[in-house]
Every structure is written in structure tokens, then in C-alpha cells.
Amino acid sequence: VEIMKWLLSQRCVYKANKSGLTPLHTSVINQHPNIIKYLVSSSIGVDLQEPSSDIYRVTALHIAACMGL
């Protein structure tokens, strides 16, 4: 969570990685509840979509629902 606090202070949490996933997407995929809670409570924008080239632009919430989280 400390690293996420630093990333948030640097506004890096809004940036996607090479796969198009934000830190929130990655936290959901890897099932890190403490980081997810921190990011959501910091109101970074839980509706951030991964910038995919297909018609399916999924949010971290979509991923969590599909994983049954």
C-alpha cells in the first residue's frame, strides 16, 4: 500500500502499462484487496477502462465481477 500511496502522489495510478492495464486493473487481477480498497477509497476513478483495440473495454469492476470477487 505504501508504494500505491507514492504512485498516487505521482499521479502514476492513472497510467496504463504496456498491456493497457492500470494499477487498479492489476490489483483486481492479482487479488490484492488492501490495494484495491486504497485505490477505490482515493477516488482515482474506478471506471477507468483498459485501452484495448477491440469493442470490449473493461473496467476493473468488470474484471472483479467476472472473477467472482
PDB file of N, CA, C and O in Angstrom:
ATOM      1  N   VAL A   1       0.827  -1.197   0.000  1.00  0.00           N
ATOM      2  CA  VAL A   1       0.000   0.000   0.000  1.00  0.00           C
ATOM      3  C   VAL A   1       0.868   1.256   0.000  1.00  0.00           C
ATOM      4  O   VAL A   1       0.508   2.255  -0.606  1.00  0.00           O
ATOM      5  N   GLU A   2       2.019   1.206   0.636  1.00  0.00           N
ATOM      6  CA  GLU A   2       2.909   2.376   0.666  1.00  0.00           C
ATOM      7  C   GLU A   2       3.361   2.761  -0.743  1.00  0.00           C
ATOM      8  O   GLU A   2       3.429   3.941  -1.072  1.00  0.00           O
ATOM      9  N   ILE A   3       3.638   1.761  -1.564  1.00  0.00           N
ATOM     10  CA  ILE A   3       4.037   2.043  -2.946  1.00  0.00           C
ATOM     11  C   ILE A   3       2.881   2.685  -3.696  1.00  0.00           C
ATOM     12  O   ILE A   3       3.075   3.628  -4.464  1.00  0.00           O
ATOM     13  N   MET A   4       1.667   2.206  -3.458  1.00  0.00           N
ATOM     14  CA  MET A   4       0.497   2.789  -4.108  1.00  0.00           C
ATOM     15  C   MET A   4       0.296   4.239  -3.679  1.00  0.00           C
ATOM     16  O   MET A   4      -0.094   5.075  -4.488  1.00  0.00           O
ATOM     17  N   LYS A   5       0.566   4.540  -2.409  1.00  0.00           N
ATOM     18  CA  LYS A   5       0.457   5.924  -1.947  1.00  0.00           C
ATOM     19  C   LYS A   5       1.426   6.811  -2.717  1.00  0.00           C
ATOM     20  O   LYS A   5       1.076   7.916  -3.143  1.00  0.00           O
ATOM     21  N   TRP A   6       2.642   6.309  -2.925  1.00  0.00           N
ATOM     22  CA  TRP A   6       3.634   7.089  -3.664  1.00  0.00           C
ATOM     23  C   TRP A   6       3.192   7.244  -5.118  1.00  0.00           C
ATOM     24  O   TRP A   6       3.268   8.333  -5.680  1.00  0.00           O
ATOM     25  N   LEU A   7       2.732   6.144  -5.734  1.00  0.00           N
ATOM     26  CA  LEU A   7       2.265   6.210  -7.115  1.00  0.00           C
ATOM     27  C   LEU A   7       1.110   7.191  -7.264  1.00  0.00           C
ATOM     28  O   LEU A   7       1.039   7.930  -8.240  1.00  0.00           O
ATOM     29  N   LEU A   8       0.212   7.197  -6.282  1.00  0.00           N
ATOM     30  CA  LEU A   8      -0.909   8.131  -6.307  1.00  0.00           C
ATOM     31  C   LEU A   8      -0.405   9.567  -6.230  1.00  0.00           C
ATOM     32  O   LEU A   8      -0.875  10.436  -6.958  1.00  0.00           O
ATOM     33  N   SER A   9       0.574   9.813  -5.363  1.00  0.00           N
ATOM     34  CA  SER A   9       1.124  11.168  -5.235  1.00  0.00           C
ATOM     35  C   SER A   9       1.810  11.616  -6.523  1.00  0.00           C
ATOM     36  O   SER A   9       1.880  12.808  -6.812  1.00  0.00           O
ATOM     37  N   GLN A  10       2.307  10.669  -7.309  1.00  0.00           N
ATOM     38  CA  GLN A  10       2.966  10.980  -8.579  1.00  0.00           C
ATOM     39  C   GLN A  10       1.999  10.920  -9.766  1.00  0.00           C
ATOM     40  O   GLN A  10       2.413  11.102 -10.912  1.00  0.00           O
ATOM     41  N   ARG A  11       0.739  10.641  -9.457  1.00  0.00           N
ATOM     42  CA  ARG A  11      -0.327  10.516 -10.456  1.00  0.00           C
ATOM     43  C   ARG A  11      -0.077   9.374 -11.441  1.00  0.00           C
ATOM     44  O   ARG A  11      -0.591   9.360 -12.545  1.00  0.00           O
ATOM     45  N   CYS A  12       0.710   8.387 -11.038  1.00  0.00           N
ATOM     46  CA  CYS A  12       1.006   7.228 -11.884  1.00  0.00           C
ATOM     47  C   CYS A  12      -0.141   6.230 -11.917  1.00  0.00           C
ATOM     48  O   CYS A  12      -0.160   5.375 -12.794  1.00  0.00           O
ATOM     49  N   VAL A  13      -1.048   6.312 -10.970  1.00  0.00           N
ATOM     50  CA  VAL A  13      -2.133   5.328 -10.920  1.00  0.00           C
ATOM     51  C   VAL A  13      -3.097   5.479 -12.083  1.00  0.00           C
ATOM     52  O   VAL A  13      -3.893   4.590 -12.347  1.00  0.00           O
ATOM     53  N   TYR A  14      -3.017   6.586 -12.799  1.00  0.00           N
ATOM     54  CA  TYR A  14      -3.895   6.788 -13.943  1.00  0.00           C
ATOM     55  C   TYR A  14      -3.298   6.218 -15.225  1.00  0.00           C
ATOM     56  O   TYR A  14      -3.952   6.146 -16.240  1.00  0.00           O
ATOM     57  N   LYS A  15      -2.019   5.849 -15.175  1.00  0.00           N
ATOM     58  CA  LYS A  15      -1.318   5.393 -16.370  1.00  0.00           C
ATOM     59  C   LYS A  15      -1.419   3.884 -16.517  1.00  0.00           C
ATOM     60  O   LYS A  15      -1.308   3.142 -15.558  1.00  0.00           O
ATOM     61  N   ALA A  16      -1.602   3.449 -17.740  1.00  0.00           N
ATOM     62  CA  ALA A  16      -1.687   2.014 -18.028  1.00  0.00           C
ATOM     63  C   ALA A  16      -0.306   1.462 -18.376  1.00  0.00           C
ATOM     64  O   ALA A  16       0.559   2.190 -18.858  1.00  0.00           O
ATOM     65  N   ASN A  17      -0.140   0.169 -18.139  1.00  0.00           N
ATOM     66  CA  ASN A  17       1.102  -0.486 -18.520  1.00  0.00           C
ATOM     67  C   ASN A  17       1.044  -0.857 -20.006  1.00  0.00           C
ATOM     68  O   ASN A  17       0.100  -0.492 -20.709  1.00  0.00           O
ATOM     69  N   LYS A  18       2.038  -1.596 -20.494  1.00  0.00           N
ATOM     70  CA  LYS A  18       2.090  -1.944 -21.918  1.00  0.00           C
ATOM     71  C   LYS A  18       0.900  -2.799 -22.356  1.00  0.00           C
ATOM     72  O   LYS A  18       0.539  -2.803 -23.521  1.00  0.00           O
ATOM     73  N   SER A  19       0.307  -3.502 -21.420  1.00  0.00           N
ATOM     74  CA  SER A  19      -0.875  -4.317 -21.728  1.00  0.00           C
ATOM     75  C   SER A  19      -2.159  -3.506 -21.671  1.00  0.00           C
ATOM     76  O   SER A  19      -3.236  -4.025 -21.929  1.00  0.00           O
ATOM     77  N   GLY A  20      -2.061  -2.238 -21.264  1.00  0.00           N
ATOM     78  CA  GLY A  20      -3.229  -1.381 -21.180  1.00  0.00           C
ATOM     79  C   GLY A  20      -3.951  -1.453 -19.848  1.00  0.00           C
ATOM     80  O   GLY A  20      -5.070  -0.986 -19.731  1.00  0.00           O
ATOM     81  N   LEU A  21      -3.302  -2.041 -18.845  1.00  0.00           N
ATOM     82  CA  LEU A  21      -3.936  -2.188 -17.536  1.00  0.00           C
ATOM     83  C   LEU A  21      -3.428  -1.132 -16.558  1.00  0.00           C
ATOM     84  O   LEU A  21      -2.234  -0.871 -16.477  1.00  0.00           O
ATOM     85  N   THR A  22      -4.358  -0.557 -15.807  1.00  0.00           N
ATOM     86  CA  THR A  22      -3.996   0.397 -14.764  1.00  0.00           C
ATOM     87  C   THR A  22      -3.638  -0.368 -13.489  1.00  0.00           C
ATOM     88  O   THR A  22      -3.908  -1.566 -13.391  1.00  0.00           O
ATOM     89  N   PRO A  23      -3.056   0.313 -12.495  1.00  0.00           N
ATOM     90  CA  PRO A  23      -2.786  -0.364 -11.223  1.00  0.00           C
ATOM     91  C   PRO A  23      -4.040  -0.976 -10.597  1.00  0.00           C
ATOM     92  O   PRO A  23      -3.966  -2.034  -9.978  1.00  0.00           O
ATOM     93  N   LEU A  24      -5.193  -0.348 -10.788  1.00  0.00           N
ATOM     94  CA  LEU A  24      -6.427  -0.910 -10.237  1.00  0.00           C
ATOM     95  C   LEU A  24      -6.784  -2.217 -10.942  1.00  0.00           C
ATOM     96  O   LEU A  24      -7.143  -3.197 -10.302  1.00  0.00           O
ATOM     97  N   HIS A  25      -6.668  -2.248 -12.265  1.00  0.00           N
ATOM     98  CA  HIS A  25      -6.915  -3.486 -13.004  1.00  0.00           C
ATOM     99  C   HIS A  25      -5.996  -4.593 -12.486  1.00  0.00           C
ATOM    100  O   HIS A  25      -6.437  -5.701 -12.187  1.00  0.00           O
ATOM    101  N   THR A  26      -4.716  -4.282 -12.385  1.00  0.00           N
ATOM    102  CA  THR A  26      -3.723  -5.279 -11.977  1.00  0.00           C
ATOM    103  C   THR A  26      -3.971  -5.754 -10.555  1.00  0.00           C
ATOM    104  O   THR A  26      -3.826  -6.943 -10.254  1.00  0.00           O
ATOM    105  N   SER A  27      -4.361  -4.846  -9.678  1.00  0.00           N
ATOM    106  CA  SER A  27      -4.654  -5.223  -8.290  1.00  0.00           C
ATOM    107  C   SER A  27      -5.842  -6.166  -8.211  1.00  0.00           C
ATOM    108  O   SER A  27      -5.848  -7.103  -7.415  1.00  0.00           O
ATOM    109  N   VAL A  28      -6.841  -5.927  -9.048  1.00  0.00           N
ATOM    110  CA  VAL A  28      -8.008  -6.811  -9.077  1.00  0.00           C
ATOM    111  C   VAL A  28      -7.619  -8.178  -9.630  1.00  0.00           C
ATOM    112  O   VAL A  28      -7.944  -9.211  -9.046  1.00  0.00           O
ATOM    113  N   ILE A  29      -6.897  -8.199 -10.746  1.00  0.00           N
ATOM    114  CA  ILE A  29      -6.497  -9.455 -11.372  1.00  0.00           C
ATOM    115  C   ILE A  29      -5.668 -10.302 -10.409  1.00  0.00           C
ATOM    116  O   ILE A  29      -5.836 -11.514 -10.325  1.00  0.00           O
ATOM    117  N   ASN A  30      -4.778  -9.643  -9.666  1.00  0.00           N
ATOM    118  CA  ASN A  30      -3.899 -10.364  -8.737  1.00  0.00           C
ATOM    119  C   ASN A  30      -4.491 -10.498  -7.335  1.00  0.00           C
ATOM    120  O   ASN A  30      -3.828 -11.000  -6.432  1.00  0.00           O
ATOM    121  N   GLN A  31      -5.720 -10.038  -7.179  1.00  0.00           N
ATOM    122  CA  GLN A  31      -6.477 -10.166  -5.936  1.00  0.00           C
ATOM    123  C   GLN A  31      -5.734  -9.620  -4.708  1.00  0.00           C
ATOM    124  O   GLN A  31      -5.452 -10.336  -3.755  1.00  0.00           O
ATOM    125  N   HIS A  32      -5.432  -8.314  -4.759  1.00  0.00           N
ATOM    126  CA  HIS A  32      -4.802  -7.609  -3.646  1.00  0.00           C
ATOM    127  C   HIS A  32      -5.829  -6.681  -2.999  1.00  0.00           C
ATOM    128  O   HIS A  32      -5.910  -5.496  -3.342  1.00  0.00           O
ATOM    129  N   PRO A  33      -6.653  -7.204  -2.069  1.00  0.00           N
ATOM    130  CA  PRO A  33      -7.765  -6.417  -1.526  1.00  0.00           C
ATOM    131  C   PRO A  33      -7.348  -5.126  -0.830  1.00  0.00           C
ATOM    132  O   PRO A  33      -8.055  -4.118  -0.932  1.00  0.00           O
ATOM    133  N   ASN A  34      -6.222  -5.106  -0.142  1.00  0.00           N
ATOM    134  CA  ASN A  34      -5.806  -3.877   0.548  1.00  0.00           C
ATOM    135  C   ASN A  34      -5.492  -2.764  -0.441  1.00  0.00           C
ATOM    136  O   ASN A  34      -5.843  -1.603  -0.222  1.00  0.00           O
ATOM    137  N   ILE A  35      -4.841  -3.123  -1.527  1.00  0.00           N
ATOM    138  CA  ILE A  35      -4.520  -2.119  -2.545  1.00  0.00           C
ATOM    139  C   ILE A  35      -5.787  -1.671  -3.259  1.00  0.00           C
ATOM    140  O   ILE A  35      -5.973  -0.480  -3.520  1.00  0.00           O
ATOM    141  N   ILE A  36      -6.674  -2.609  -3.550  1.00  0.00           N
ATOM    142  CA  ILE A  36      -7.943  -2.259  -4.206  1.00  0.00           C
ATOM    143  C   ILE A  36      -8.722  -1.278  -3.336  1.00  0.00           C
ATOM    144  O   ILE A  36      -9.190  -0.243  -3.823  1.00  0.00           O
ATOM    145  N   LYS A  37      -8.848  -1.578  -2.047  1.00  0.00           N
ATOM    146  CA  LYS A  37      -9.571  -0.684  -1.128  1.00  0.00           C
ATOM    147  C   LYS A  37      -8.936   0.694  -1.097  1.00  0.00           C
ATOM    148  O   LYS A  37      -9.627   1.704  -1.116  1.00  0.00           O
ATOM    149  N   TYR A  38      -7.608   0.729  -1.050  1.00  0.00           N
ATOM    150  CA  TYR A  38      -6.919   2.015  -1.006  1.00  0.00           C
ATOM    151  C   TYR A  38      -7.177   2.812  -2.282  1.00  0.00           C
ATOM    152  O   TYR A  38      -7.508   3.998  -2.227  1.00  0.00           O
ATOM    153  N   LEU A  39      -7.020   2.169  -3.433  1.00  0.00           N
ATOM    154  CA  LEU A  39      -7.209   2.877  -4.698  1.00  0.00           C
ATOM    155  C   LEU A  39      -8.641   3.354  -4.869  1.00  0.00           C
ATOM    156  O   LEU A  39      -8.880   4.483  -5.295  1.00  0.00           O
ATOM    157  N   VAL A  40      -9.606   2.518  -4.528  1.00  0.00           N
ATOM    158  CA  VAL A  40     -11.013   2.906  -4.659  1.00  0.00           C
ATOM    159  C   VAL A  40     -11.348   4.034  -3.690  1.00  0.00           C
ATOM    160  O   VAL A  40     -12.032   4.997  -4.042  1.00  0.00           O
ATOM    161  N   SER A  41     -10.840   3.954  -2.461  1.00  0.00           N
ATOM    162  CA  SER A  41     -11.141   4.998  -1.476  1.00  0.00           C
ATOM    163  C   SER A  41     -10.455   6.315  -1.821  1.00  0.00           C
ATOM    164  O   SER A  41     -10.889   7.369  -1.377  1.00  0.00           O
ATOM    165  N   SER A  42      -9.424   6.279  -2.635  1.00  0.00           N
ATOM    166  CA  SER A  42      -8.743   7.514  -3.025  1.00  0.00           C
ATOM    167  C   SER A  42      -9.423   8.163  -4.221  1.00  0.00           C
ATOM    168  O   SER A  42      -8.967   9.186  -4.705  1.00  0.00           O
ATOM    169  N   SER A  43     -10.502   7.574  -4.681  1.00  0.00           N
ATOM    170  CA  SER A  43     -11.321   8.075  -5.791  1.00  0.00           C
ATOM    171  C   SER A  43     -10.500   8.359  -7.046  1.00  0.00           C
ATOM    172  O   SER A  43     -10.602   9.413  -7.640  1.00  0.00           O
ATOM    173  N   ILE A  44      -9.695   7.390  -7.444  1.00  0.00           N
ATOM    174  CA  ILE A  44      -8.888   7.556  -8.652  1.00  0.00           C
ATOM    175  C   ILE A  44      -9.707   7.414  -9.920  1.00  0.00           C
ATOM    176  O   ILE A  44      -9.230   7.700 -10.993  1.00  0.00           O
ATOM    177  N   GLY A  45     -10.893   6.953  -9.800  1.00  0.00           N
ATOM    178  CA  GLY A  45     -11.724   6.738 -10.981  1.00  0.00           C
ATOM    179  C   GLY A  45     -11.845   5.251 -11.244  1.00  0.00           C
ATOM    180  O   GLY A  45     -11.083   4.693 -12.016  1.00  0.00           O
ATOM    181  N   VAL A  46     -12.776   4.628 -10.575  1.00  0.00           N
ATOM    182  CA  VAL A  46     -12.924   3.180 -10.700  1.00  0.00           C
ATOM    183  C   VAL A  46     -13.493   2.776 -12.053  1.00  0.00           C
ATOM    184  O   VAL A  46     -13.552   1.603 -12.365  1.00  0.00           O
ATOM    185  N   ASP A  47     -13.859   3.745 -12.869  1.00  0.00           N
ATOM    186  CA  ASP A  47     -14.404   3.426 -14.186  1.00  0.00           C
ATOM    187  C   ASP A  47     -13.348   3.502 -15.283  1.00  0.00           C
ATOM    188  O   ASP A  47     -13.669   3.461 -16.464  1.00  0.00           O
ATOM    189  N   LEU A  48     -12.072   3.609 -14.899  1.00  0.00           N
ATOM    190  CA  LEU A  48     -11.024   3.641 -15.909  1.00  0.00           C
ATOM    191  C   LEU A  48     -11.067   2.356 -16.728  1.00  0.00           C
ATOM    192  O   LEU A  48     -11.102   1.270 -16.187  1.00  0.00           O
ATOM    193  N   GLN A  49     -11.088   2.510 -18.046  1.00  0.00           N
ATOM    194  CA  GLN A  49     -11.172   1.348 -18.914  1.00  0.00           C
ATOM    195  C   GLN A  49      -9.809   1.034 -19.492  1.00  0.00           C
ATOM    196  O   GLN A  49      -9.020   1.935 -19.752  1.00  0.00           O
ATOM    197  N   GLU A  50      -9.544  -0.263 -19.704  1.00  0.00           N
ATOM    198  CA  GLU A  50      -8.285  -0.597 -20.343  1.00  0.00           C
ATOM    199  C   GLU A  50      -8.405  -0.213 -21.809  1.00  0.00           C
ATOM    200  O   GLU A  50      -9.422  -0.470 -22.452  1.00  0.00           O
ATOM    201  N   PRO A  51      -7.390   0.432 -22.347  1.00  0.00           N
ATOM    202  CA  PRO A  51      -7.457   0.905 -23.735  1.00  0.00           C
ATOM    203  C   PRO A  51      -7.189  -0.213 -24.740  1.00  0.00           C
ATOM    204  O   PRO A  51      -6.132  -0.307 -25.330  1.00  0.00           O
ATOM    205  N   SER A  52      -8.149  -1.094 -24.907  1.00  0.00           N
ATOM    206  CA  SER A  52      -7.972  -2.201 -25.846  1.00  0.00           C
ATOM    207  C   SER A  52      -8.437  -1.786 -27.233  1.00  0.00           C
ATOM    208  O   SER A  52      -9.195  -0.838 -27.397  1.00  0.00           O
ATOM    209  N   SER A  53      -7.987  -2.524 -28.213  1.00  0.00           N
ATOM    210  CA  SER A  53      -8.349  -2.179 -29.588  1.00  0.00           C
ATOM    211  C   SER A  53      -9.660  -2.836 -30.029  1.00  0.00           C
ATOM    212  O   SER A  53     -10.180  -2.522 -31.087  1.00  0.00           O
ATOM    213  N   ASP A  54     -10.178  -3.747 -29.211  1.00  0.00           N
ATOM    214  CA  ASP A  54     -11.430  -4.395 -29.580  1.00  0.00           C
ATOM    215  C   ASP A  54     -12.631  -3.648 -29.011  1.00  0.00           C
ATOM    216  O   ASP A  54     -12.491  -2.604 -28.392  1.00  0.00           O
ATOM    217  N   ILE A  55     -13.810  -4.187 -29.214  1.00  0.00           N
ATOM    218  CA  ILE A  55     -15.026  -3.495 -28.767  1.00  0.00           C
ATOM    219  C   ILE A  55     -15.263  -3.631 -27.273  1.00  0.00           C
ATOM    220  O   ILE A  55     -16.091  -2.934 -26.717  1.00  0.00           O
ATOM    221  N   TYR A  56     -14.562  -4.549 -26.604  1.00  0.00           N
ATOM    222  CA  TYR A  56     -14.764  -4.777 -25.178  1.00  0.00           C
ATOM    223  C   TYR A  56     -13.772  -3.935 -24.377  1.00  0.00           C
ATOM    224  O   TYR A  56     -12.607  -4.257 -24.306  1.00  0.00           O
ATOM    225  N   ARG A  57     -14.242  -2.866 -23.810  1.00  0.00           N
ATOM    226  CA  ARG A  57     -13.400  -2.005 -22.979  1.00  0.00           C
ATOM    227  C   ARG A  57     -13.848  -2.231 -21.548  1.00  0.00           C
ATOM    228  O   ARG A  57     -14.887  -1.750 -21.155  1.00  0.00           O
ATOM    229  N   VAL A  58     -13.068  -2.989 -20.803  1.00  0.00           N
ATOM    230  CA  VAL A  58     -13.493  -3.413 -19.476  1.00  0.00           C
ATOM    231  C   VAL A  58     -12.885  -2.571 -18.374  1.00  0.00           C
ATOM    232  O   VAL A  58     -11.762  -2.100 -18.479  1.00  0.00           O
ATOM    233  N   THR A  59     -13.664  -2.380 -17.338  1.00  0.00           N
ATOM    234  CA  THR A  59     -13.172  -1.695 -16.149  1.00  0.00           C
ATOM    235  C   THR A  59     -12.692  -2.747 -15.159  1.00  0.00           C
ATOM    236  O   THR A  59     -12.926  -3.944 -15.325  1.00  0.00           O
ATOM    237  N   ALA A  60     -12.027  -2.290 -14.103  1.00  0.00           N
ATOM    238  CA  ALA A  60     -11.597  -3.197 -13.043  1.00  0.00           C
ATOM    239  C   ALA A  60     -12.813  -3.855 -12.398  1.00  0.00           C
ATOM    240  O   ALA A  60     -12.752  -5.015 -11.976  1.00  0.00           O
ATOM    241  N   LEU A  61     -13.930  -3.143 -12.346  1.00  0.00           N
ATOM    242  CA  LEU A  61     -15.162  -3.709 -11.789  1.00  0.00           C
ATOM    243  C   LEU A  61     -15.658  -4.873 -12.648  1.00  0.00           C
ATOM    244  O   LEU A  61     -16.098  -5.890 -12.119  1.00  0.00           O
ATOM    245  N   HIS A  62     -15.584  -4.744 -13.956  1.00  0.00           N
ATOM    246  CA  HIS A  62     -15.964  -5.845 -14.842  1.00  0.00           C
ATOM    247  C   HIS A  62     -15.105  -7.082 -14.552  1.00  0.00           C
ATOM    248  O   HIS A  62     -15.618  -8.197 -14.464  1.00  0.00           O
ATOM    249  N   ILE A  63     -13.810  -6.866 -14.417  1.00  0.00           N
ATOM    250  CA  ILE A  63     -12.886  -7.976 -14.150  1.00  0.00           C
ATOM    251  C   ILE A  63     -13.221  -8.620 -12.816  1.00  0.00           C
ATOM    252  O   ILE A  63     -13.293  -9.842 -12.707  1.00  0.00           O
ATOM    253  N   ALA A  64     -13.440  -7.797 -11.782  1.00  0.00           N
ATOM    254  CA  ALA A  64     -13.766  -8.329 -10.452  1.00  0.00           C
ATOM    255  C   ALA A  64     -15.049  -9.150 -10.505  1.00  0.00           C
ATOM    256  O   ALA A  64     -15.136 -10.225  -9.900  1.00  0.00           O
ATOM    257  N   ALA A  65     -16.047  -8.668 -11.224  1.00  0.00           N
ATOM    258  CA  ALA A  65     -17.315  -9.398 -11.310  1.00  0.00           C
ATOM    259  C   ALA A  65     -17.129 -10.731 -12.028  1.00  0.00           C
ATOM    260  O   ALA A  65     -17.667 -11.749 -11.595  1.00  0.00           O
ATOM    261  N   CYS A  66     -16.353 -10.731 -13.097  1.00  0.00           N
ATOM    262  CA  CYS A  66     -16.104 -11.975 -13.839  1.00  0.00           C
ATOM    263  C   CYS A  66     -15.326 -12.976 -12.986  1.00  0.00           C
ATOM    264  O   CYS A  66     -15.489 -14.191 -13.145  1.00  0.00           O
ATOM    265  N   MET A  67     -14.481 -12.479 -12.092  1.00  0.00           N
ATOM    266  CA  MET A  67     -13.687 -13.350 -11.220  1.00  0.00           C
ATOM    267  C   MET A  67     -14.465 -13.767  -9.975  1.00  0.00           C
ATOM    268  O   MET A  67     -13.987 -14.567  -9.190  1.00  0.00           O
ATOM    269  N   GLY A  68     -15.643 -13.182  -9.795  1.00  0.00           N
ATOM    270  CA  GLY A  68     -16.456 -13.505  -8.629  1.00  0.00           C
ATOM    271  C   GLY A  68     -15.954 -12.869  -7.347  1.00  0.00           C
ATOM    272  O   GLY A  68     -16.172 -13.391  -6.253  1.00  0.00           O
ATOM    273  N   LEU A  69     -15.291 -11.731  -7.473  1.00  0.00           N
ATOM    274  CA  LEU A  69     -14.759 -11.039  -6.294  1.00  0.00           C
ATOM    275  C   LEU A  69     -15.773 -10.084  -5.691  1.00  0.00           C
ATOM    276  O   LEU A  69     -16.582  -9.531  -6.266  1.00  0.00           O
TER     277      LEU A  69
END
